[in-house]
GROMACS .gro file of C-alpha atoms in nm:
model
  233
    1MET     CA    1  11.468   4.990  10.090
    2GLY     CA    2  11.793   4.891  10.144
    3THR     CA    3  11.935   4.593  10.371
    4LEU     CA    4  11.992   4.682  10.755
    5LEU     CA    5  12.318   4.602  10.944
    6PRO     CA    6  12.463   4.617  11.267
    7TRP     CA    7  12.530   4.937  11.423
    8CYS     CA    8  12.895   5.082  11.408
    9ASP     CA    9  13.077   5.444  11.440
   10PRO     CA   10  13.077   5.605  11.118
   11LEU     CA   11  13.426   5.729  11.171
   12ASP     CA   12  13.517   5.336  11.235
   13ALA     CA   13  13.354   5.250  10.906
   14ALA     CA   14  13.552   5.529  10.679
   15ALA     CA   15  13.913   5.392  10.882
   16ALA     CA   16  13.830   5.025  10.710
   17LEU     CA   17  13.761   5.175  10.424
   18ASP     CA   18  14.079   5.386  10.407
   19THR     CA   19  14.262   5.186  10.198
   20GLU     CA   20  14.011   5.249   9.903
   21ASP     CA   21  14.157   5.529   9.675
   22CYS     CA   22  13.805   5.738   9.645
   23PHE     CA   23  13.508   5.731   9.842
   24VAL     CA   24  13.302   6.011  10.049
   25LEU     CA   25  13.183   6.050  10.408
   26LEU     CA   26  12.920   6.321  10.464
   27HIS     CA   27  12.949   6.309  10.891
   28SER     CA   28  12.723   6.448  11.183
   29ALA     CA   29  12.984   6.462  11.430
   30GLN     CA   30  12.724   6.720  11.683
   31VAL     CA   31  12.423   6.513  11.645
   32ASN     CA   32  12.087   6.642  11.758
   33ASP     CA   33  11.708   6.633  11.616
   34ARG     CA   34  11.783   6.814  11.287
   35HIS     CA   35  12.150   6.679  11.250
   36ARG     CA   36  12.100   6.313  11.261
   37HIS     CA   37  12.231   6.160  10.965
   38SER     CA   38  12.579   5.998  10.863
   39LEU     CA   39  12.615   5.889  10.483
   40LEU     CA   40  12.941   5.714  10.357
   41ALA     CA   41  12.937   5.645   9.977
   42CYS     CA   42  13.186   5.386   9.835
   43GLN     CA   43  13.283   5.187   9.498
   44PRO     CA   44  13.261   5.497   9.231
   45VAL     CA   45  13.095   5.487   8.941
   46GLU     CA   46  13.122   5.791   8.751
   47THR     CA   47  13.336   6.116   8.823
   48ILE     CA   48  13.261   6.439   8.697
   49ASN     CA   49  13.580   6.715   8.669
   50GLY     CA   50  13.495   7.042   8.636
   51SER     CA   51  13.218   7.082   8.351
   52TRP     CA   52  12.879   7.221   8.559
   53GLU     CA   53  12.723   7.158   8.221
   54GLU     CA   54  12.790   6.780   8.238
   55LEU     CA   55  12.706   6.727   8.556
   56ARG     CA   56  12.359   6.904   8.490
   57SER     CA   57  12.303   6.692   8.207
   58LYS     CA   58  12.362   6.369   8.424
   59LEU     CA   59  12.100   6.490   8.714
   60SER     CA   60  11.799   6.293   8.784
   61SER     CA   61  11.547   6.175   9.057
   62GLY     CA   62  11.490   5.841   8.915
   63GLY     CA   63  11.549   5.490   8.991
   64ALA     CA   64  11.652   5.313   9.390
   65ALA     CA   65  11.721   5.554   9.656
   66PHE     CA   66  12.083   5.720   9.611
   67GLU     CA   67  12.109   5.551   9.306
   68GLN     CA   68  12.127   5.880   9.131
   69ALA     CA   69  12.309   6.086   9.427
   70TRP     CA   70  12.631   6.238   9.339
   71PHE     CA   71  12.904   6.326   9.619
   72GLY     CA   72  13.186   6.602   9.585
   73TYR     CA   73  13.203   6.987   9.607
   74LEU     CA   74  13.119   7.280   9.410
   75GLY     CA   75  13.427   7.559   9.442
   76TYR     CA   76  13.391   7.933   9.470
   77GLU     CA   77  13.609   7.912   9.110
   78LEU     CA   78  13.298   7.750   8.922
   79LYS     CA   79  13.127   8.098   8.896
   80ASN     CA   80  13.380   8.196   8.666
   81SER     CA   81  13.246   7.950   8.417
   82LEU     CA   82  12.885   8.021   8.519
   83GLU     CA   83  12.862   8.382   8.506
   84LYS     CA   84  13.050   8.729   8.369
   85HIS     CA   85  13.165   8.897   8.701
   86PRO     CA   86  13.445   9.219   8.719
   87ASN     CA   87  13.613   9.078   8.990
   88GLN     CA   88  13.770   8.738   8.903
   89LEU     CA   89  13.869   8.514   9.182
   90PRO     CA   90  14.271   8.446   9.209
   91GLN     CA   91  14.449   8.094   9.164
   92SER     CA   92  14.323   7.858   9.413
   93TYR     CA   93  14.595   7.808   9.662
   94ILE     CA   94  14.547   7.406   9.615
   95PRO     CA   95  14.564   7.255   9.270
   96SER     CA   96  14.221   7.094   9.211
   97PRO     CA   97  13.897   7.139   8.988
   98PRO     CA   98  13.648   7.371   9.082
   99LEU     CA   99  13.384   7.098   9.068
  100TRP     CA  100  13.429   6.765   9.163
  101MET     CA  101  13.107   6.497   9.151
  102THR     CA  102  13.083   6.118   9.198
  103ARG     CA  103  12.818   5.891   9.168
  104PHE     CA  104  12.881   5.571   9.379
  105ALA     CA  105  12.766   5.221   9.388
  106THR     CA  106  12.705   5.196   9.747
  107VAL     CA  107  12.575   5.449  10.013
  108PHE     CA  108  12.573   5.389  10.397
  109VAL     CA  109  12.328   5.549  10.588
  110TRP     CA  110  12.331   5.628  10.933
  111ASP     CA  111  12.080   5.755  11.158
  112HIS     CA  112  12.225   5.829  11.501
  113TYR     CA  113  11.923   5.897  11.675
  114ALA     CA  114  11.753   5.544  11.570
  115GLN     CA  115  12.060   5.385  11.530
  116THR     CA  116  12.050   5.236  11.279
  117LEU     CA  117  12.248   5.145  10.971
  118ILE     CA  118  12.108   5.087  10.633
  119ARG     CA  119  12.291   4.981  10.320
  120HIS     CA  120  12.197   5.132   9.952
  121GLY     CA  121  12.306   4.951   9.618
  122SER     CA  122  12.572   4.752   9.582
  123TYR     CA  123  12.714   4.481   9.820
  124ILE     CA  124  13.002   4.535  10.014
  125ALA     CA  125  13.145   4.411  10.328
  126LEU     CA  126  13.146   4.676  10.600
  127LYS     CA  127  13.426   4.554  10.844
  128PRO     CA  128  13.416   4.861  11.090
  129GLU     CA  129  13.777   4.859  11.351
  130LYS     CA  130  13.848   5.064  11.599
  131VAL     CA  131  14.215   5.193  11.424
  132ALA     CA  132  14.471   5.346  11.666
  133ALA     CA  133  14.496   5.670  11.555
  134SER     CA  134  14.907   5.711  11.419
  135LYS     CA  135  15.086   6.009  11.535
  136VAL     CA  136  15.045   6.335  11.293
  137PRO     CA  137  15.348   6.437  11.143
  138GLU     CA  138  15.508   6.779  11.171
  139ILE     CA  139  15.387   7.024  10.981
  140ARG     CA  140  15.671   7.242  10.819
  141ASN     CA  141  15.650   7.560  10.602
  142LEU     CA  142  15.347   7.696  10.749
  143ARG     CA  143  15.266   7.989  10.567
  144SER     CA  144  14.963   8.238  10.548
  145ASN     CA  145  14.845   8.496  10.316
  146PHE     CA  146  14.727   8.726  10.581
  147THR     CA  147  14.946   8.890  10.867
  148LYS     CA  148  14.777   8.918  11.185
  149ALA     CA  149  14.752   9.285  11.156
  150GLU     CA  150  14.649   9.263  10.755
  151TYR     CA  151  14.340   9.009  10.896
  152LEU     CA  152  14.225   9.263  11.183
  153GLU     CA  153  14.233   9.522  10.886
  154ALA     CA  154  14.050   9.326  10.658
  155VAL     CA  155  13.818   9.288  10.998
  156GLU     CA  156  13.763   9.619  11.082
  157ARG     CA  157  13.741   9.724  10.682
  158THR     CA  158  13.498   9.492  10.625
  159ILE     CA  159  13.260   9.583  10.955
  160ASP     CA  160  13.291   9.983  10.814
  161GLN     CA  161  13.125   9.830  10.475
  162ILE     CA  162  12.844   9.715  10.638
  163LEU     CA  163  12.759   9.983  10.849
  164ARG     CA  164  12.766  10.185  10.519
  165GLY     CA  165  12.510   9.929  10.382
  166GLU     CA  166  12.738   9.771  10.074
  167PHE     CA  167  12.656   9.400  10.176
  168TYR     CA  168  12.508   9.249  10.521
  169GLN     CA  169  12.758   8.953  10.569
  170ALA     CA  170  13.141   8.867  10.497
  171ASN     CA  171  13.312   8.540  10.483
  172ILE     CA  172  13.670   8.672  10.563
  173THR     CA  173  13.906   8.358  10.555
  174ARG     CA  174  14.274   8.332  10.650
  175LYS     CA  175  14.454   8.065  10.416
  176PHE     CA  176  14.736   7.852  10.596
  177THR     CA  177  14.967   7.625  10.368
  178GLY     CA  178  15.247   7.445  10.459
  179SER     CA  179  15.397   7.066  10.412
  180PHE     CA  180  15.378   6.758  10.632
  181ALA     CA  181  15.715   6.613  10.699
  182SER     CA  182  15.560   6.276  10.625
  183LYS     CA  183  15.251   6.159  10.465
  184PRO     CA  184  14.967   6.123  10.736
  185ARG     CA  185  14.709   5.887  10.714
  186TYR     CA  186  14.429   6.134  10.632
  187ILE     CA  187  14.142   5.942  10.815
  188ASP     CA  188  14.363   6.004  11.134
  189LEU     CA  189  14.385   6.400  11.071
  190PHE     CA  190  13.953   6.392  11.028
  191ARG     CA  191  13.916   6.208  11.340
  192ARG     CA  192  14.139   6.462  11.524
  193LEU     CA  193  13.906   6.744  11.317
  194CYS     CA  194  13.604   6.618  11.459
  195GLU     CA  195  13.728   6.564  11.798
  196GLU     CA  196  13.888   6.925  11.810
  197SER     CA  197  13.617   7.114  11.622
  198PRO     CA  198  13.290   6.881  11.574
  199GLY     CA  199  13.021   7.035  11.338
  200GLN     CA  200  12.672   6.933  11.252
  201TYR     CA  201  12.790   6.923  10.877
  202SER     CA  202  13.195   6.740  10.817
  203ALA     CA  203  13.295   6.575  10.592
  204TYR     CA  204  13.596   6.358  10.430
  205ILE     CA  205  13.642   6.353  10.071
  206LYS     CA  206  13.912   6.147   9.915
  207LEU     CA  207  13.965   6.220   9.558
  208ASP     CA  208  14.218   5.959   9.533
  209ALA     CA  209  14.529   5.810   9.675
  210ASP     CA  210  14.687   6.122   9.726
  211ARG     CA  211  14.447   6.398   9.799
  212ALA     CA  212  14.179   6.424  10.073
  213ILE     CA  213  13.946   6.722  10.178
  214LEU     CA  214  13.855   6.751  10.525
  215SER     CA  215  13.614   6.968  10.632
  216SER     CA  216  13.404   7.064  10.967
  217SER     CA  217  13.137   7.328  10.919
  218PRO     CA  218  12.798   7.432  11.134
  219GLU     CA  219  12.658   7.585  10.844
  220LEU     CA  220  12.388   7.431  10.640
  221PHE     CA  221  12.458   7.634  10.316
  222LEU     CA  222  12.184   7.469  10.080
  223HIS     CA  223  11.918   7.270  10.142
  224CYS     CA  224  11.682   7.145   9.871
  225ASP     CA  225  11.386   6.902  10.010
  226THR     CA  226  11.139   6.712   9.718
  227GLN     CA  227  10.915   6.989   9.653
  228GLY     CA  228  11.182   7.172   9.490
  229ASN     CA  229  11.201   7.427   9.801
  230LEU     CA  230  11.585   7.594   9.882
  231LEU     CA  231  11.634   7.703  10.249
  232SER     CA  232  11.985   7.846  10.318
  233GLN     CA  233  12.133   7.873  10.686
   0.00000   0.00000   0.00000
C-alpha cells in the first residue's frame, strides 16, 4: 500500500536528491484531471543499457506496486536493432545507448489533485528544501544542424508530401548543440525548463554524475492500461 508522507513539491524533493548519481523524476508540470501524478524513482537496483531482448526477458507485472517498474527511455536508434529498414538513422549527436532502463528500490508518487505523497519500496529519508537556483552558465559554441532557411525549406517540403498523401504527420526537429562555460547544476536547468515550457509529461533522468536528460512534452505518446489496451496520443 505504501507509506503516506507529508506533502512537498516534487522539484524540491528532486533538488534534495541531486547528490545521488542516478534517479528519475517524471513530473506533471501542468496539472489537470488527466495529468495529476508525478513520480520520483531512486536507489537503483538494476540497469539495462542498449539491449531490448534483455529488457523484454525481465519485464514482469508481479510483485508489490512499482517493484517491477522500469524507468528510462527508448531512443529512435533502437529501431535499427528491431527491424530492417532501408533508411538507417544517422549517428546520434549525443553519445548515449539507444535504450536505458533502470529498476529502482524506492518510488515516490505525488497526486497533485488529492495533495498526497506516498512512498513505495525501501525506506529513504526525503528531506525536500527550497534550494536557490544557481545561475545558468554561459553557453558557448552553439551550433545547429539546420540554418533557418534550410529548416523552412524542410517544412515546405513536408507540407507538400502530406498534401500528396505520402504520410499524415511528421516531426521536424532542429537540433542545437553547444557547451557550457562551466558545469551547470542539472536540476536547476530542469527547474528553468518547467518554468519556461511546462508540460504534462516532463522528465528529469539523471543517468550518472556527468549526464542527465531534461525533457518537457505535451504528448502522451503511448499509454497501456491494465487490460493491455494501447492508446497513442
